[in-house]
CSV table of C-alpha atoms and ligand atoms in Angstrom, one decimal:
chain,number,residue,atom,x,y,z
A,194,MET,CA,0.1,0.2,-0.1
A,195,PRO,CA,1.7,3.7,-0.8
A,196,HIS,CA,2.2,6.0,1.8
A,197,SER,CA,0.3,9.3,1.2
A,198,SER,CA,2.8,11.4,3.2
A,199,THR,CA,6.2,12.6,1.8
A,200,ILE,CA,8.5,10.4,3.3
A,201,ALA,CA,12.2,11.7,4.3
A,202,LEU,CA,15.6,9.9,5.3
A,203,ILE,CA,17.8,11.5,6.9
A,204,THR,CA,21.7,10.0,7.5
A,205,GLY,CA,23.1,10.6,11.0
A,206,ALA,CA,19.9,11.6,12.5
A,207,ASN,CA,20.1,10.4,16.1
A,208,LYS,CA,21.7,14.2,17.0
A,209,GLY,CA,22.8,17.5,16.2
A,210,ILE,CA,21.8,19.2,13.0
A,211,GLY,CA,20.3,15.7,11.3
A,212,LEU,CA,18.3,15.3,14.3
A,213,GLU,CA,16.9,19.0,14.1
A,214,THR,CA,16.4,18.8,10.3
A,215,ALA,CA,14.0,15.7,11.3
A,216,ARG,CA,12.2,17.5,13.9
A,217,GLN,CA,11.5,20.5,11.5
A,218,LEU,CA,10.7,18.3,8.4
A,219,ALA,CA,8.3,15.9,10.9
A,220,ALA,CA,6.8,19.3,12.1
A,221,SER,CA,5.5,20.0,8.7
A,222,GLY,CA,3.8,16.7,8.1
A,223,ILE,CA,6.9,14.7,6.6
A,224,THR,CA,7.4,11.1,7.5
A,225,VAL,CA,10.8,10.9,8.6
A,226,LEU,CA,13.1,7.9,9.0
A,227,LEU,CA,15.7,8.4,11.3
A,228,GLY,CA,18.9,7.0,9.8
A,229,CYS,CA,21.3,6.1,12.7
A,230,ARG,CA,24.0,3.4,12.9
A,231,ASP,CA,23.4,2.5,16.5
A,232,GLU,CA,19.6,2.3,16.9
A,233,SER,CA,19.8,2.6,20.5
A,234,ARG,CA,21.3,6.0,20.6
A,235,ALA,CA,17.9,7.2,18.3
A,236,ARG,CA,15.8,5.6,21.3
A,237,SER,CA,15.2,9.2,22.5
A,238,ALA,CA,15.3,10.7,19.6
A,239,LEU,CA,12.4,8.9,18.4
A,240,ASP,CA,10.3,8.8,21.7
A,241,GLY,CA,10.2,13.0,21.7
A,242,LEU,CA,9.1,12.9,18.1
A,243,ARG,CA,6.2,10.3,18.6
A,244,ALA,CA,5.3,12.2,21.5
A,245,HIS,CA,4.8,15.1,19.8
A,246,GLY,CA,2.5,13.3,17.4
A,247,ARG,CA,5.1,13.0,14.5
A,248,ASP,CA,5.5,10.0,12.2
A,249,ALA,CA,9.1,8.7,12.8
A,250,HIS,CA,10.8,5.6,12.3
A,251,VAL,CA,14.2,4.5,12.8
A,252,VAL,CA,16.2,2.9,10.0
A,253,THR,CA,19.4,1.2,10.9
A,254,LEU,CA,22.2,2.5,8.5
A,255,ASP,CA,26.0,2.8,9.0
A,256,VAL,CA,26.7,4.6,6.0
A,257,THR,CA,30.4,2.9,5.7
A,258,SER,CA,28.9,-0.4,5.6
A,259,ALA,CA,27.7,-1.7,2.1
A,260,ALA,CA,25.1,-4.5,4.2
A,261,SER,CA,23.7,-2.0,6.2
A,262,ILE,CA,22.7,0.3,3.3
A,263,THR,CA,21.3,-2.7,1.2
A,264,ALA,CA,19.0,-3.5,4.3
A,265,ALA,CA,18.3,-0.1,4.7
A,266,ALA,CA,17.1,0.5,1.3
A,267,ALA,CA,15.3,-2.8,1.2
A,268,ARG,CA,13.4,-2.1,4.6
A,269,ILE,CA,12.2,1.3,3.0
A,270,GLY,CA,11.3,-0.2,-0.4
A,271,GLU,CA,9.2,-2.7,1.3
A,272,GLU,CA,7.7,-0.7,4.0
A,273,PHE,CA,7.4,2.6,2.3
A,274,GLY,CA,7.4,1.8,-1.3
A,275,ARG,CA,9.8,4.9,-2.2
A,276,LEU,CA,11.4,7.9,-1.0
A,277,ASP,CA,11.0,11.4,-1.4
A,278,ILE,CA,14.0,13.2,0.1
A,279,LEU,CA,17.3,11.9,0.9
A,280,ILE,CA,19.1,14.1,3.4
A,281,ASN,CA,23.0,12.9,3.3
A,282,ASN,CA,23.9,14.4,6.8
A,283,ALA,CA,26.1,12.0,8.3
A,284,GLY,CA,29.4,13.1,8.7
A,285,VAL,CA,32.7,12.9,10.8
A,286,MET,CA,35.7,15.6,11.3
A,287,LEU,CA,38.5,13.8,13.2
A,288,HIS,CA,39.9,16.6,15.8
A,289,GLY,CA,43.2,16.1,16.3
A,290,ARG,CA,44.0,14.2,13.6
A,291,ASP,CA,43.3,16.2,11.0
A,292,GLY,CA,44.9,19.3,9.5
A,293,PRO,CA,47.7,20.0,7.2
A,294,LEU,CA,49.0,17.4,4.9
A,295,SER,CA,52.5,16.8,6.7
A,296,THR,CA,50.7,16.1,10.0
A,297,THR,CA,47.6,14.1,8.9
A,298,GLY,CA,47.9,10.5,8.2
A,299,ASP,CA,46.7,8.4,5.3
A,300,ASP,CA,44.5,6.5,7.9
A,301,ALA,CA,42.6,9.9,8.8
A,302,LEU,CA,42.2,11.1,5.4
A,303,ARG,CA,40.8,7.6,4.5
A,304,GLU,CA,38.5,7.2,7.6
A,305,THR,CA,37.0,10.9,6.9
A,306,PHE,CA,36.5,10.1,3.2
A,307,GLU,CA,35.0,6.7,3.8
A,308,THR,CA,32.1,8.6,5.9
A,309,ASN,CA,31.9,11.8,3.8
A,310,PHE,CA,32.4,10.7,0.5
A,311,PHE,CA,32.2,7.2,-0.5
A,312,GLY,CA,29.2,6.5,2.6
A,313,LEU,CA,27.3,9.4,1.0
A,314,ALA,CA,28.0,8.3,-2.4
A,315,ALA,CA,27.1,4.6,-1.7
A,316,VAL,CA,23.6,5.8,0.4
A,317,THR,CA,22.4,8.0,-2.8
A,318,ARG,CA,23.1,5.2,-5.4
A,319,ALA,CA,21.1,2.5,-3.2
A,320,MET,CA,18.5,5.0,-2.8
A,321,LEU,CA,18.3,6.4,-6.0
A,322,PRO,CA,15.5,3.3,-7.5
A,323,LEU,CA,13.4,4.5,-4.4
A,324,LEU,CA,13.5,8.2,-5.2
A,325,ARG,CA,12.8,8.0,-8.5
A,326,ARG,CA,9.4,6.4,-7.8
A,327,SER,CA,8.9,10.0,-5.8
A,328,GLN,CA,7.2,12.4,-8.1
A,329,ALA,CA,9.5,15.1,-6.6
A,330,GLY,CA,12.5,13.5,-5.3
A,331,ARG,CA,14.5,16.1,-3.7
A,332,ILE,CA,18.8,14.8,-2.5
A,333,VAL,CA,20.4,17.0,0.0
A,334,ASN,CA,24.1,16.5,0.4
A,335,VAL,CA,25.5,18.2,3.4
A,336,SER,CA,28.6,19.8,2.5
A,337,SER,CA,30.3,22.2,4.4
A,338,ILE,CA,32.1,26.2,3.4
A,339,LEU,CA,35.3,24.2,4.2
A,340,GLY,CA,34.8,22.1,1.0
A,341,SER,CA,35.1,25.6,-1.3
A,342,VAL,CA,37.8,25.9,-3.0
A,343,ALA,CA,37.1,29.3,-3.9
A,344,GLU,CA,36.7,30.3,-0.1
A,345,HIS,CA,40.2,28.7,0.8
A,346,ALA,CA,42.3,30.5,-2.2
A,347,ASP,CA,40.9,33.7,-0.8
A,348,PRO,CA,43.2,35.0,1.6
A,349,ASN,CA,40.4,37.4,2.6
A,350,SER,CA,37.8,34.5,3.5
A,351,THR,CA,36.8,34.1,6.9
A,352,ILE,CA,37.6,30.7,6.5
A,353,HIS,CA,41.1,30.9,4.6
A,354,SER,CA,42.9,29.4,7.6
A,355,ALA,CA,40.7,26.3,8.6
A,356,LYS,CA,42.8,23.8,6.7
A,357,PHE,CA,41.5,20.3,7.5
A,358,LEU,CA,42.7,18.4,4.6
A,359,GLY,CA,40.7,15.4,5.4
A,360,TYR,CA,37.3,17.3,5.9
A,361,ASP,CA,37.8,20.1,3.5
A,362,ALA,CA,38.8,17.7,0.5
A,363,SER,CA,36.0,15.1,1.4
A,364,LYS,CA,33.6,18.1,1.4
A,365,ALA,CA,34.7,19.5,-1.9
A,366,ALA,CA,34.2,16.0,-3.5
A,367,VAL,CA,31.0,16.1,-1.8
A,368,ASN,CA,30.3,19.4,-3.8
A,369,MET,CA,31.8,17.7,-7.4
A,370,LEU,CA,29.4,14.7,-6.7
A,371,THR,CA,26.3,16.8,-6.2
A,372,ASN,CA,27.3,18.4,-9.8
A,373,HIS,CA,27.5,15.4,-11.6
A,374,LEU,CA,24.4,13.6,-9.8
A,375,ALA,CA,22.3,17.1,-10.8
A,376,HIS,CA,23.7,16.5,-14.6
A,377,GLU,CA,22.9,13.0,-14.3
A,378,LEU,CA,19.1,13.5,-13.3
A,379,ARG,CA,19.1,16.6,-15.1
A,380,ASP,CA,16.0,14.9,-17.3
A,381,THR,CA,13.9,13.7,-14.2
A,382,PRO,CA,12.0,15.4,-11.0
A,383,ILE,CA,14.9,14.8,-8.8
A,384,LYS,CA,16.5,17.9,-7.5
A,385,VAL,CA,20.1,17.5,-5.9
A,386,ASN,CA,21.5,20.5,-4.0
A,387,ALA,CA,24.7,20.6,-1.4
A,388,ALA,CA,23.7,22.4,1.7
A,389,HIS,CA,26.3,24.4,4.2
A,390,PRO,CA,24.6,24.3,7.4
A,391,GLY,CA,26.7,27.3,9.0
A,392,TRP,CA,29.0,26.9,12.1
A,393,VAL,CA,26.5,25.3,14.2
A,394,LYS,CA,26.6,24.1,17.8
A,395,THR,CA,26.7,20.5,17.8
A,396,ASP,CA,29.7,17.8,19.2
A,397,MET,CA,31.2,18.8,15.7
A,398,GLY,CA,30.8,22.4,15.9
A,399,GLY,CA,31.5,22.7,19.4
A,400,GLU,CA,30.2,25.5,21.9
A,401,GLY,CA,32.1,28.1,20.5
A,402,ALA,CA,29.9,27.7,17.2
A,403,ASP,CA,27.7,31.0,15.7
A,404,LEU,CA,24.6,29.3,15.1
A,405,ASP,CA,21.9,27.5,17.0
A,406,LEU,CA,20.6,24.0,15.9
A,407,GLU,CA,17.5,25.6,14.8
A,408,THR,CA,19.1,28.0,12.2
A,409,GLY,CA,21.6,25.0,11.2
A,410,ALA,CA,18.9,22.5,9.9
A,411,ARG,CA,17.4,25.6,7.9
A,412,THR,CA,19.3,24.9,4.6
A,413,SER,CA,18.9,21.4,4.8
A,414,VAL,CA,15.2,22.0,5.4
A,415,ARG,CA,14.6,24.6,2.5
A,416,LEU,CA,16.8,22.0,-0.1
A,417,ALA,CA,14.5,19.4,1.1
A,418,THR,CA,11.4,20.9,0.5
A,419,LEU,CA,11.9,22.8,-2.7
A,420,PRO,CA,9.2,23.8,-5.3
A,421,GLU,CA,9.1,22.0,-8.6
A,422,SER,CA,10.7,25.6,-9.8
A,423,GLY,CA,13.2,25.3,-7.4
A,424,PRO,CA,17.1,24.9,-8.4
A,425,SER,CA,19.2,22.2,-8.7
A,426,GLY,CA,23.0,21.7,-8.9
A,427,GLY,CA,23.6,24.4,-6.5
A,428,TYR,CA,25.5,24.8,-3.5
A,429,TYR,CA,23.6,27.0,-0.6
A,430,HIS,CA,23.7,28.2,3.0
A,431,LEU,CA,20.6,29.6,4.0
A,432,GLU,CA,19.1,31.5,0.8
A,433,SER,CA,22.5,32.4,-0.8
A,434,HIS,CA,24.6,30.8,-3.3
A,435,LEU,CA,28.3,29.9,-2.1
A,436,ARG,CA,31.3,30.1,-4.3
A,437,TRP,CA,32.4,26.3,-5.3
B,743,NAP,P1,27.5,15.4,14.9
B,743,NAP,O1,26.5,16.2,15.9
B,743,NAP,O2,28.8,15.3,15.4
B,743,NAP,O3,26.5,14.3,14.2
B,743,NAP,C1,27.1,13.9,13.3
B,743,NAP,C2,26.1,13.0,12.8
B,743,NAP,O4,26.6,11.9,12.1
B,743,NAP,C3,25.7,11.7,14.2
B,743,NAP,O5,24.6,11.4,14.0
B,743,NAP,C4,26.5,10.4,13.8
B,743,NAP,O6,26.2,9.0,14.5
B,743,NAP,C5,26.6,10.7,12.5
B,743,NAP,N1,27.6,9.3,11.5
B,743,NAP,C6,28.6,9.6,11.7
B,743,NAP,N2,29.4,8.5,10.8
B,743,NAP,C7,28.3,7.8,10.8
B,743,NAP,C8,27.9,6.6,10.2
B,743,NAP,N3,29.1,6.1,9.7
B,743,NAP,N4,26.8,5.9,9.5
B,743,NAP,C9,25.7,6.9,10.0
B,743,NAP,N5,26.0,8.0,10.9
B,743,NAP,C10,27.2,8.2,11.1
B,743,NAP,O7,27.4,16.7,14.1
B,743,NAP,P2,26.8,17.7,13.0
B,743,NAP,O8,27.3,19.1,13.4
B,743,NAP,O9,25.3,17.8,13.2
B,743,NAP,O10,27.2,17.8,11.3
B,743,NAP,C11,26.0,17.1,10.4
B,743,NAP,C12,26.7,17.1,9.2
B,743,NAP,O11,26.8,18.8,9.2
B,743,NAP,C13,27.9,16.8,9.1
B,743,NAP,O12,27.8,16.0,7.6
B,743,NAP,C14,29.1,18.1,9.4
B,743,NAP,O13,30.0,17.5,8.5
B,743,NAP,C15,28.3,18.8,8.2
B,743,NAP,N6,28.6,20.3,9.3
B,743,NAP,C16,28.4,21.0,10.2
B,743,NAP,C17,28.9,22.1,10.7
B,743,NAP,C18,28.9,22.6,11.9
B,743,NAP,O14,29.2,23.7,12.5
B,743,NAP,N7,28.2,22.1,13.2
B,743,NAP,C19,29.2,23.1,9.9
B,743,NAP,C20,29.6,22.4,8.1
B,743,NAP,C21,28.9,21.5,7.8
B,743,NAP,P3,26.9,8.6,15.7
B,743,NAP,O15,26.1,9.5,17.1
B,743,NAP,O16,26.8,7.3,15.8
B,743,NAP,O17,28.3,9.1,15.9
């Protein structure tokens, strides 16, 4: 039986920007599937959403595990029949192990890419058949302004000195994937865009960050709910275009 409401999968939805994105989407009547590598970590998030009457479900999903991705796609297909929104939000930054090339090991580079790029690519490929069944599929790739080569090359940019090679290069790769996938899907109703949430107070962003969670989730929510006339293949923070 096809599901009537819009169905959104958010990866890394047990905390931080992912959970807040799920909250905001669910508050607008969207069915949210909380992608989470450890189901027990999503339990209180799920209970909180359901206590507010939201339609929320946990989907076990470790973006670095091919078996986990295959199982998640099969389950969503069986239970919901399609996917309308995919938010690739799961990400890591290896604080203390990531930095300039000379002091960042291959292990740190590979570990970061495994989640931020290869995981995102594999999840997206696995979910595409379900998104193609939607009348208005939307893919949001949670990138970062730190993935912008133009910002890194500009000595006047506020992020000019934020050189974390593994993280920054992985997000630049996410930006390239966004561009290529938007091209591949140009004749379909599916839109794909990259989001910079801002510097947000989370476990990753830290307490000194500028933005609260509510604002930090807004870019993902906007891109997930774009109208038919909306853009595809762009890179945004809130309403603004970022330089690649
Ligand atoms: P966070 O609080 O550290 O949350 C990261 C989420 O990703 C957690 O739910 C984590 O799950 C999940 N995750 C990590 N590896 C995973 C894997 N292999 N499989 C499934 N889930 C995995 O970070 P956040 O600040 O909310 O970041 C969310 C996204 O925004 C990331 O892509 C990040 O790069 C991006 N971003 C954040 C900022 C910022 O200032 N905070 C700025 C720019 C971009 P566990 O709890 O199981 O670890």
